């Protein structure tokens, strides 16, 4: 129970104009802009006016602030209150402005010193009892505040760990408006930051050794992980496509600091940060249902567009099980982010850009009944039905897939002999070593994995030579220009996995087999 403070403030009809200010942050996607929050107490009939393009949630802040002040021992001013959010041309949304409005109003009433509130950045939603509740987007907001030269930020206590990820910022966690008032008045110390966990996230990772057989599928998974390549697993129901795809995160290396901050920022804006964790340190895994709409995949929604599955899978894996069952609009919407690594969502008043550099994994049956590749010979689909089903994955989309593997049923003897395959940790060590080789080779570039290297750089700075080049010329005559680049990228990944300084003829041959879908699973 919150006790009443030892002071009471009563502000009646003001005879003089009072002006105070503080700061908050407006988010557009994962980018923030510092906003000046100005409060003017002027003469006139009692009213509260918020100007500066607020949305409905921000307009409702006047009632939350009024109740929070009353339950914190302050009397709301009985005069005209004008609140300006500058720059006025920027749309503001959400409840994270509540704390800034309350602090600026308290400074205007001279409850707290104006000189102390002006440099503060205040983020947090107010409860009617004066409690300060967690909000989305704290990490990108604090990053924007630091970029603007701000040094002090008030955040909800529940978001303190996330805010502390930003270096060189004085983070002050608060749980109640009384704490803010007491600390600004010098009557109490700011609360301490509660320690938070930055250790690696291992919960929920599935073990690769659970997979029986499937040597080609496991090899394709390893190659995909080492180079961050896109992968298609095609085979009959029950062959193990989903099992393989779900174990890809277990062999991916932990995110480097920069990538972890990018992923955390997206998940913070979406309100999906794991409980008790401030940082997403493992590659995310997103597996939307095949009924997902284009907006669910790429992002959207009313007002400011929210991140979709492609952004939530940033620096991780987007798995589309039963890929041909997805709507054509949803699948074709993936083409642009697959190339650019970001998604731009245009709205009438603004556009929002979210990062979307993800690794796409598709699982598909070979035909509507799924039995074309199995041993039973029970498929009754006509050639037209098979072609129509395969055509649901369009040519332009398939041209962006580096690895195509046909996964067949595991023999019963292999399934029941009880032997275990390689553990995820063993494969992950090879993947990490391969990525380290690629990172060393690309040290002077902005790229860290082979799948990110653009075609011109590949052809001019990392060209194939000798027998490897002759093998590509002989086998790649029917491949598109984009496909040639992707074959070269996969060849470099295979060389990295093998510890070779350059791709060999066999590496190029294997990459061509992956590209053409000629590598089959366990027989």
XYZ file of C-alpha atoms in Angstrom:
523
model
C 0.000 0.000 0.000
C 1.421 3.402 -0.988
C 1.537 5.802 1.962
C 0.717 9.461 1.485
C 3.809 11.691 1.324
C 4.600 14.128 4.122
C 3.606 17.023 1.932
C 0.466 18.004 0.136
C 0.235 20.258 -2.837
C -2.825 22.317 -3.621
C -2.842 24.310 -6.820
C -5.919 26.384 -7.372
C -6.630 28.958 -10.009
C -3.164 30.168 -11.031
C -2.632 33.911 -11.109
C 0.670 33.615 -13.025
C 1.631 31.648 -16.068
C 3.904 28.668 -15.277
C 5.931 26.816 -17.893
C 8.002 23.644 -17.488
C 9.476 21.003 -19.731
C 11.006 17.568 -19.872
C 11.668 15.034 -22.637
C 10.414 11.712 -23.943
C 10.927 9.651 -27.108
C 8.612 8.969 -30.041
C 9.219 5.675 -31.846
C 8.694 5.063 -35.545
C 9.500 1.411 -36.046
C 12.773 0.787 -34.224
C 13.973 4.354 -34.648
C 13.299 6.959 -32.005
C 13.276 10.737 -31.888
C 13.549 12.788 -28.723
C 10.422 14.855 -28.083
C 10.244 17.959 -25.900
C 7.259 17.824 -23.551
C 6.213 21.356 -22.553
C 3.484 22.137 -20.017
C 1.941 25.590 -19.677
C -0.397 26.543 -16.815
C -2.304 29.578 -18.024
C -5.349 31.594 -17.193
C -8.688 30.298 -18.331
C -11.362 27.749 -17.603
C -10.076 24.362 -16.359
C -9.124 22.198 -19.342
C -6.298 19.975 -20.542
C -5.223 20.284 -24.166
C -2.540 18.097 -25.740
C -1.141 19.351 -29.044
C 1.496 17.884 -31.329
C -0.289 15.063 -33.197
C -1.047 12.675 -30.306
C -2.931 9.444 -30.956
C -5.932 8.232 -28.953
C -3.840 6.460 -26.288
C -1.763 9.590 -25.752
C -4.843 11.790 -25.573
C -6.189 9.536 -22.820
C -3.045 10.247 -20.797
C -4.703 13.337 -19.316
C -7.037 11.131 -17.286
C -4.298 8.729 -16.222
C -2.056 11.604 -15.151
C -4.885 13.299 -13.244
C -5.675 10.146 -11.261
C -1.984 9.297 -10.706
C -1.266 12.764 -9.305
C -4.301 12.626 -7.035
C -3.252 9.218 -5.672
C 0.295 10.486 -5.153
C -0.791 13.370 -2.946
C -0.934 16.157 -5.524
C -3.985 18.148 -6.542
C -4.413 18.593 -10.261
C -4.273 22.307 -11.264
C -7.645 23.990 -11.497
C -6.710 26.003 -14.562
C -6.047 25.679 -18.263
C -3.242 23.201 -18.976
C -1.645 23.174 -22.415
C 0.749 20.351 -23.217
C 2.883 20.669 -26.326
C 4.809 17.773 -27.879
C 7.597 19.079 -30.085
C 8.368 18.579 -32.949
C 4.665 19.057 -33.560
C 4.800 17.574 -37.073
C 5.808 14.118 -35.806
C 3.034 11.652 -35.006
C 3.226 10.412 -31.400
C 1.602 7.258 -30.145
C 1.403 4.995 -27.138
C 1.430 5.373 -23.371
C 5.181 5.829 -22.853
C 4.648 9.626 -22.656
C 2.608 9.385 -19.419
C 5.552 9.795 -17.060
C 6.955 12.744 -19.006
C 3.577 14.511 -18.904
C 3.306 14.002 -15.135
C 6.885 15.146 -14.433
C 6.524 18.275 -16.571
C 3.192 19.071 -14.921
C 4.732 18.686 -11.447
C 7.553 21.017 -12.449
C 5.077 23.576 -13.772
C 3.297 23.449 -10.394
C 6.722 23.895 -8.705
C 6.376 20.606 -6.856
C 9.761 19.563 -8.287
C 12.548 21.834 -9.610
C 12.224 22.698 -13.269
C 16.008 22.790 -13.672
C 16.140 19.077 -12.801
C 13.317 17.956 -15.092
C 14.421 19.798 -18.253
C 17.380 17.482 -19.073
C 15.551 14.264 -18.108
C 14.157 11.767 -20.596
C 11.071 10.153 -19.062
C 9.543 6.895 -20.321
C 6.717 4.951 -18.725
C 2.992 4.353 -18.483
C 1.121 5.529 -15.386
C -1.390 3.465 -13.486
C -4.244 5.268 -11.759
C -2.585 4.614 -8.400
C 0.631 6.317 -9.493
C 2.506 3.130 -10.321
C 4.840 3.255 -13.320
C 4.323 0.339 -15.685
C 6.537 -1.228 -18.325
C 6.238 -0.082 -21.929
C 7.434 -1.369 -25.276
C 10.467 -0.084 -27.107
C 12.652 0.958 -24.172
C 15.920 -0.116 -25.806
C 15.495 1.828 -29.083
C 14.122 4.766 -27.094
C 17.181 4.944 -24.837
C 19.457 4.515 -27.852
C 17.741 7.493 -29.492
C 18.100 9.530 -26.290
C 21.835 8.824 -26.162
C 22.225 9.710 -29.852
C 20.536 13.057 -29.109
C 23.069 13.833 -26.369
C 20.840 13.088 -23.379
C 22.495 11.580 -20.295
C 19.703 10.801 -17.798
C 16.644 8.663 -18.380
C 13.793 7.588 -16.114
C 12.383 4.171 -17.004
C 9.926 1.768 -15.361
C 11.692 -0.566 -12.939
C 10.519 -3.538 -15.029
C 12.392 -2.133 -18.059
C 15.574 -1.154 -16.234
C 17.656 -4.127 -17.383
C 16.782 -3.418 -21.000
C 17.678 0.270 -20.627
C 21.018 -0.579 -19.021
C 22.123 -2.315 -22.208
C 22.864 1.168 -23.556
C 26.283 2.309 -22.342
C 27.059 5.814 -21.092
C 23.498 6.458 -19.926
C 22.441 7.287 -16.379
C 19.450 4.967 -16.017
C 17.104 5.633 -13.097
C 14.506 2.892 -12.547
C 11.270 3.942 -10.848
C 8.200 1.962 -9.832
C 5.923 4.733 -8.525
C 5.393 8.426 -9.102
C 6.147 9.041 -5.402
C 9.696 7.777 -5.988
C 10.160 10.287 -8.783
C 8.837 13.188 -6.746
C 10.855 12.283 -3.656
C 14.105 11.867 -5.602
C 13.670 15.115 -7.561
C 12.921 16.966 -4.302
C 16.046 15.509 -2.701
C 14.064 13.632 -0.057
C 15.169 10.136 -1.148
C 17.730 8.360 -3.315
C 16.985 6.983 -6.730
C 16.259 3.228 -6.594
C 19.072 0.863 -7.593
C 18.993 -1.104 -10.831
C 18.025 -4.746 -10.227
C 20.621 -7.158 -11.718
C 19.537 -8.838 -14.936
C 20.576 -11.959 -16.785
C 22.768 -11.641 -19.882
C 23.786 -15.302 -20.050
C 23.207 -17.411 -23.172
C 19.680 -18.619 -23.773
C 19.626 -22.377 -24.075
C 16.051 -23.075 -23.007
C 13.859 -24.669 -25.655
C 16.661 -25.676 -28.052
C 16.032 -29.075 -29.618
C 18.840 -31.598 -29.970
C 20.047 -32.568 -33.448
C 21.036 -36.052 -32.271
C 17.309 -36.848 -31.999
C 17.204 -37.142 -35.804
C 17.590 -40.722 -37.058
C 19.338 -41.082 -40.396
C 18.918 -38.221 -42.886
C 22.652 -37.632 -43.552
C 21.979 -35.332 -46.524
C 19.362 -33.376 -44.610
C 21.711 -32.952 -41.648
C 24.534 -31.887 -43.976
C 22.277 -29.331 -45.669
C 21.312 -27.992 -42.252
C 24.986 -27.600 -41.329
C 25.780 -25.790 -44.580
C 22.755 -23.535 -44.132
C 23.869 -22.661 -40.594
C 27.483 -22.017 -41.571
C 26.627 -19.555 -44.336
C 23.152 -18.358 -43.269
C 21.761 -19.771 -46.524
C 18.085 -20.240 -47.359
C 16.927 -23.859 -47.416
C 14.100 -25.923 -48.928
C 13.368 -29.377 -47.498
C 11.041 -31.352 -49.745
C 9.737 -34.822 -48.990
C 6.759 -36.951 -47.960
C 4.917 -36.483 -44.658
C 6.754 -37.932 -41.678
C 10.189 -37.986 -43.313
C 11.619 -35.492 -40.793
C 11.487 -32.120 -42.565
C 10.002 -30.275 -39.592
C 12.272 -32.073 -37.124
C 15.319 -30.927 -39.071
C 14.174 -27.327 -39.425
C 13.285 -26.977 -35.740
C 16.817 -28.009 -34.776
C 18.567 -25.392 -36.878
C 18.718 -22.852 -33.994
C 20.632 -25.376 -31.860
C 23.624 -25.286 -34.228
C 23.637 -21.528 -34.854
C 26.256 -19.533 -32.916
C 25.186 -16.985 -30.277
C 24.475 -13.512 -31.632
C 27.307 -11.011 -31.562
C 26.638 -7.907 -29.461
C 25.556 -5.658 -32.330
C 23.152 -8.261 -33.724
C 21.797 -9.038 -30.256
C 20.946 -5.362 -29.749
C 19.208 -5.235 -33.156
C 17.104 -8.295 -32.349
C 16.319 -7.067 -28.839
C 15.166 -3.712 -30.193
C 12.691 -5.374 -32.578
C 11.340 -7.705 -29.886
C 11.086 -4.779 -27.476
C 8.977 -2.772 -29.922
C 6.777 -5.842 -30.421
C 6.480 -6.402 -26.657
C 7.873 -9.935 -26.962
C 11.050 -9.839 -24.883
C 11.460 -13.053 -22.859
C 10.404 -12.611 -19.195
C 13.333 -11.876 -16.921
C 15.735 -11.222 -19.790
C 17.004 -7.914 -21.060
C 18.895 -9.211 -24.094
C 18.019 -11.704 -26.838
C 21.354 -13.495 -27.223
C 20.279 -16.485 -29.375
C 19.103 -16.435 -32.969
C 15.292 -16.141 -32.920
C 13.068 -18.783 -34.517
C 9.709 -17.899 -36.017
C 7.303 -20.517 -37.399
C 3.993 -18.885 -38.416
C 1.031 -21.057 -39.378
C 0.280 -21.422 -43.081
C -2.922 -19.406 -42.635
C -0.845 -16.299 -41.782
C -1.735 -13.189 -43.754
C 0.811 -11.016 -45.592
C 0.564 -8.466 -42.761
C 1.369 -11.162 -40.194
C 4.459 -12.147 -42.165
C 5.916 -8.776 -43.156
C 4.233 -6.492 -40.606
C 1.358 -4.077 -40.601
C -1.714 -3.077 -38.655
C -3.656 0.109 -38.037
C -1.715 3.273 -37.236
C 2.018 2.640 -36.811
C 2.745 -0.701 -38.461
C 3.945 -3.431 -36.099
C 6.805 -5.801 -36.965
C 5.839 -9.076 -38.600
C 7.398 -12.525 -38.547
C 10.191 -11.531 -40.961
C 11.368 -8.840 -38.537
C 10.900 -10.981 -35.439
C 13.139 -13.529 -37.207
C 15.835 -10.889 -37.868
C 19.300 -12.483 -37.506
C 17.529 -15.816 -37.001
C 15.303 -18.332 -38.769
C 11.903 -17.964 -40.429
C 10.440 -21.445 -40.904
C 7.456 -21.932 -43.188
C 6.130 -25.455 -42.724
C 3.810 -26.667 -45.490
C 5.074 -23.748 -47.549
C 2.824 -24.327 -50.607
C -0.211 -23.947 -48.352
C 0.662 -20.305 -47.625
C -1.194 -17.719 -49.647
C 0.582 -16.559 -52.790
C 0.450 -12.915 -51.620
C 2.140 -13.850 -48.352
C 4.893 -15.830 -50.081
C 5.575 -13.191 -52.727
C 5.831 -10.528 -50.012
C 8.999 -12.290 -48.826
C 10.924 -11.589 -52.017
C 11.902 -7.989 -51.261
C 13.159 -8.523 -47.691
C 15.053 -11.645 -48.792
C 17.159 -9.405 -51.032
C 17.372 -6.163 -49.044
C 17.412 -7.431 -45.452
C 14.732 -4.949 -44.411
C 11.039 -4.298 -44.860
C 9.536 -0.880 -45.564
C 5.870 -0.498 -44.612
C 4.291 2.607 -46.115
C 1.327 4.339 -44.509
C -0.572 7.478 -45.457
C 1.265 9.684 -42.952
C 4.600 7.893 -42.598
C 6.676 4.876 -43.528
C 8.219 2.426 -41.106
C 11.389 0.446 -41.738
C 12.111 -2.740 -39.807
C 15.205 -4.938 -40.144
C 14.489 -8.318 -41.742
C 17.741 -10.142 -42.455
C 16.481 -13.641 -41.733
C 17.295 -17.165 -42.859
C 14.348 -18.712 -44.689
C 13.660 -22.428 -44.288
C 10.811 -23.958 -46.300
C 9.319 -27.423 -45.854
C 7.079 -28.793 -48.578
C 5.468 -32.008 -49.737
C 6.286 -32.988 -53.339
C 2.609 -33.210 -54.320
C -0.840 -32.698 -52.746
C -0.877 -36.212 -51.258
C 2.814 -36.059 -50.383
C 3.736 -39.545 -51.559
C 5.708 -38.907 -54.778
C 9.094 -39.433 -53.108
C 8.225 -42.309 -50.765
C 8.641 -46.035 -51.299
C 5.005 -47.063 -51.314
C 4.151 -45.936 -54.825
C 0.751 -44.913 -53.473
C 0.691 -41.428 -55.044
C -2.375 -40.969 -57.222
C -1.814 -37.307 -58.121
C -1.921 -36.490 -61.821
C 1.070 -34.760 -63.443
C -1.020 -31.603 -63.722
C -1.795 -31.671 -59.978
C 1.890 -32.145 -59.142
C 2.916 -29.230 -61.403
C 0.177 -27.000 -60.030
C 1.161 -27.805 -56.437
C 4.858 -27.170 -57.091
C 3.943 -23.925 -58.864
C 2.633 -22.463 -55.617
C 6.277 -21.760 -54.832
C 6.953 -19.278 -57.605
C 10.077 -19.199 -59.738
C 11.287 -15.820 -58.396
C 10.936 -17.083 -54.826
C 12.698 -20.385 -55.553
C 15.487 -18.475 -57.317
C 16.339 -17.015 -53.907
C 16.701 -20.426 -52.231
C 20.332 -21.559 -52.036
C 19.879 -25.166 -50.878
C 17.193 -27.584 -52.094
C 17.189 -31.064 -50.595
C 14.840 -33.980 -51.222
C 14.234 -35.763 -47.920
C 12.949 -39.345 -48.195
C 11.571 -41.745 -45.599
C 14.037 -43.169 -43.087
C 14.377 -46.994 -43.354
C 12.721 -48.787 -40.482
C 15.975 -50.519 -39.511
C 17.707 -47.127 -39.141
C 14.783 -45.732 -37.179
C 14.674 -48.606 -34.673
C 18.353 -49.387 -34.124
C 18.587 -46.719 -31.395
C 21.818 -45.157 -32.635
C 22.277 -41.422 -32.153
C 23.628 -38.974 -34.670
C 26.020 -36.138 -33.965
C 24.978 -33.860 -31.114
C 24.092 -30.233 -31.766
C 27.154 -29.053 -29.816
C 29.526 -30.965 -32.132
C 27.946 -29.570 -35.282
C 27.724 -26.086 -33.741
C 31.498 -26.097 -33.195
C 32.087 -26.772 -36.900
C 29.562 -24.096 -37.849
C 31.267 -21.563 -35.573
C 34.693 -22.404 -37.001
C 33.357 -21.946 -40.545
C 31.788 -18.623 -39.659
C 35.034 -17.471 -38.063
C 36.877 -18.237 -41.323
C 34.295 -16.304 -43.314
C 34.422 -13.378 -40.869
C 38.224 -13.241 -41.103
C 38.047 -13.226 -44.911
C 35.402 -10.463 -44.833
C 37.019 -8.485 -42.017
C 37.442 -5.339 -44.126
C 33.825 -5.421 -45.329
C 30.451 -4.759 -43.659
C 29.481 -8.459 -44.059
C 30.115 -11.346 -41.687
C 28.594 -14.423 -43.400
C 28.792 -15.667 -46.990
C 25.084 -15.236 -47.741
C 25.375 -11.462 -47.254
C 28.210 -10.904 -49.753
C 26.878 -9.167 -52.890
C 27.471 -10.614 -56.334
C 29.875 -7.950 -57.681
C 32.183 -8.404 -54.697
C 32.068 -12.179 -55.112
C 32.943 -12.088 -58.801
C 35.704 -9.481 -58.562
C 37.256 -10.049 -55.134
C 36.462 -13.714 -54.404
C 36.298 -15.330 -57.866
C 36.418 -19.043 -58.501
C 39.524 -20.235 -60.286
C 40.849 -23.228 -62.187
C 38.872 -26.466 -61.959
C 36.254 -24.889 -59.705
C 35.490 -22.229 -62.319
C 35.352 -24.826 -65.108
C 32.930 -26.922 -63.057
C 30.636 -23.925 -62.574
C 30.710 -23.074 -66.272
C 29.895 -26.654 -67.198
C 27.034 -27.108 -64.752
C 25.584 -23.616 -64.440
C 24.577 -22.870 -68.017
C 20.853 -22.942 -67.193
C 21.173 -20.983 -63.943
C 20.162 -17.329 -63.569
C 22.669 -14.616 -62.690
C 21.275 -14.562 -59.151
C 21.646 -18.327 -59.023
C 25.313 -18.160 -60.090
C 26.040 -15.775 -57.212
C 24.294 -18.082 -54.779
C 26.221 -21.111 -56.005
C 29.483 -19.225 -55.432
C 28.378 -18.257 -51.922
C 27.514 -21.863 -51.051
C 30.844 -23.004 -52.516
C 32.694 -20.650 -50.169
C 30.666 -21.963 -47.231
C 31.556 -25.540 -48.132
C 35.220 -24.504 -48.336
C 34.962 -22.857 -44.902
C 33.464 -26.022 -43.427
C 36.279 -28.045 -44.972
C 38.992 -25.667 -43.780
C 40.092 -24.827 -47.341
C 41.373 -21.426 -48.433
C 39.243 -21.459 -51.613
C 36.407 -23.546 -53.063
C 37.422 -26.760 -54.793
C 35.851 -28.425 -57.819
C 33.954 -30.763 -55.469
C 32.658 -27.784 -53.481
C 31.241 -26.234 -56.642
C 29.742 -29.576 -57.683
C 28.031 -29.958 -54.308
C 26.763 -26.363 -54.460
C 25.340 -27.049 -57.939
C 23.628 -30.171 -56.611
C 22.073 -28.182 -53.794
C 20.965 -25.507 -56.247
C 19.353 -27.966 -58.643
C 17.716 -29.986 -55.882
C 19.646 -33.069 -56.943
C 20.855 -34.056 -53.461
C 18.497 -36.596 -51.938
C 18.030 -37.715 -48.384
C 18.738 -41.106 -46.855
C 17.803 -43.971 -49.124
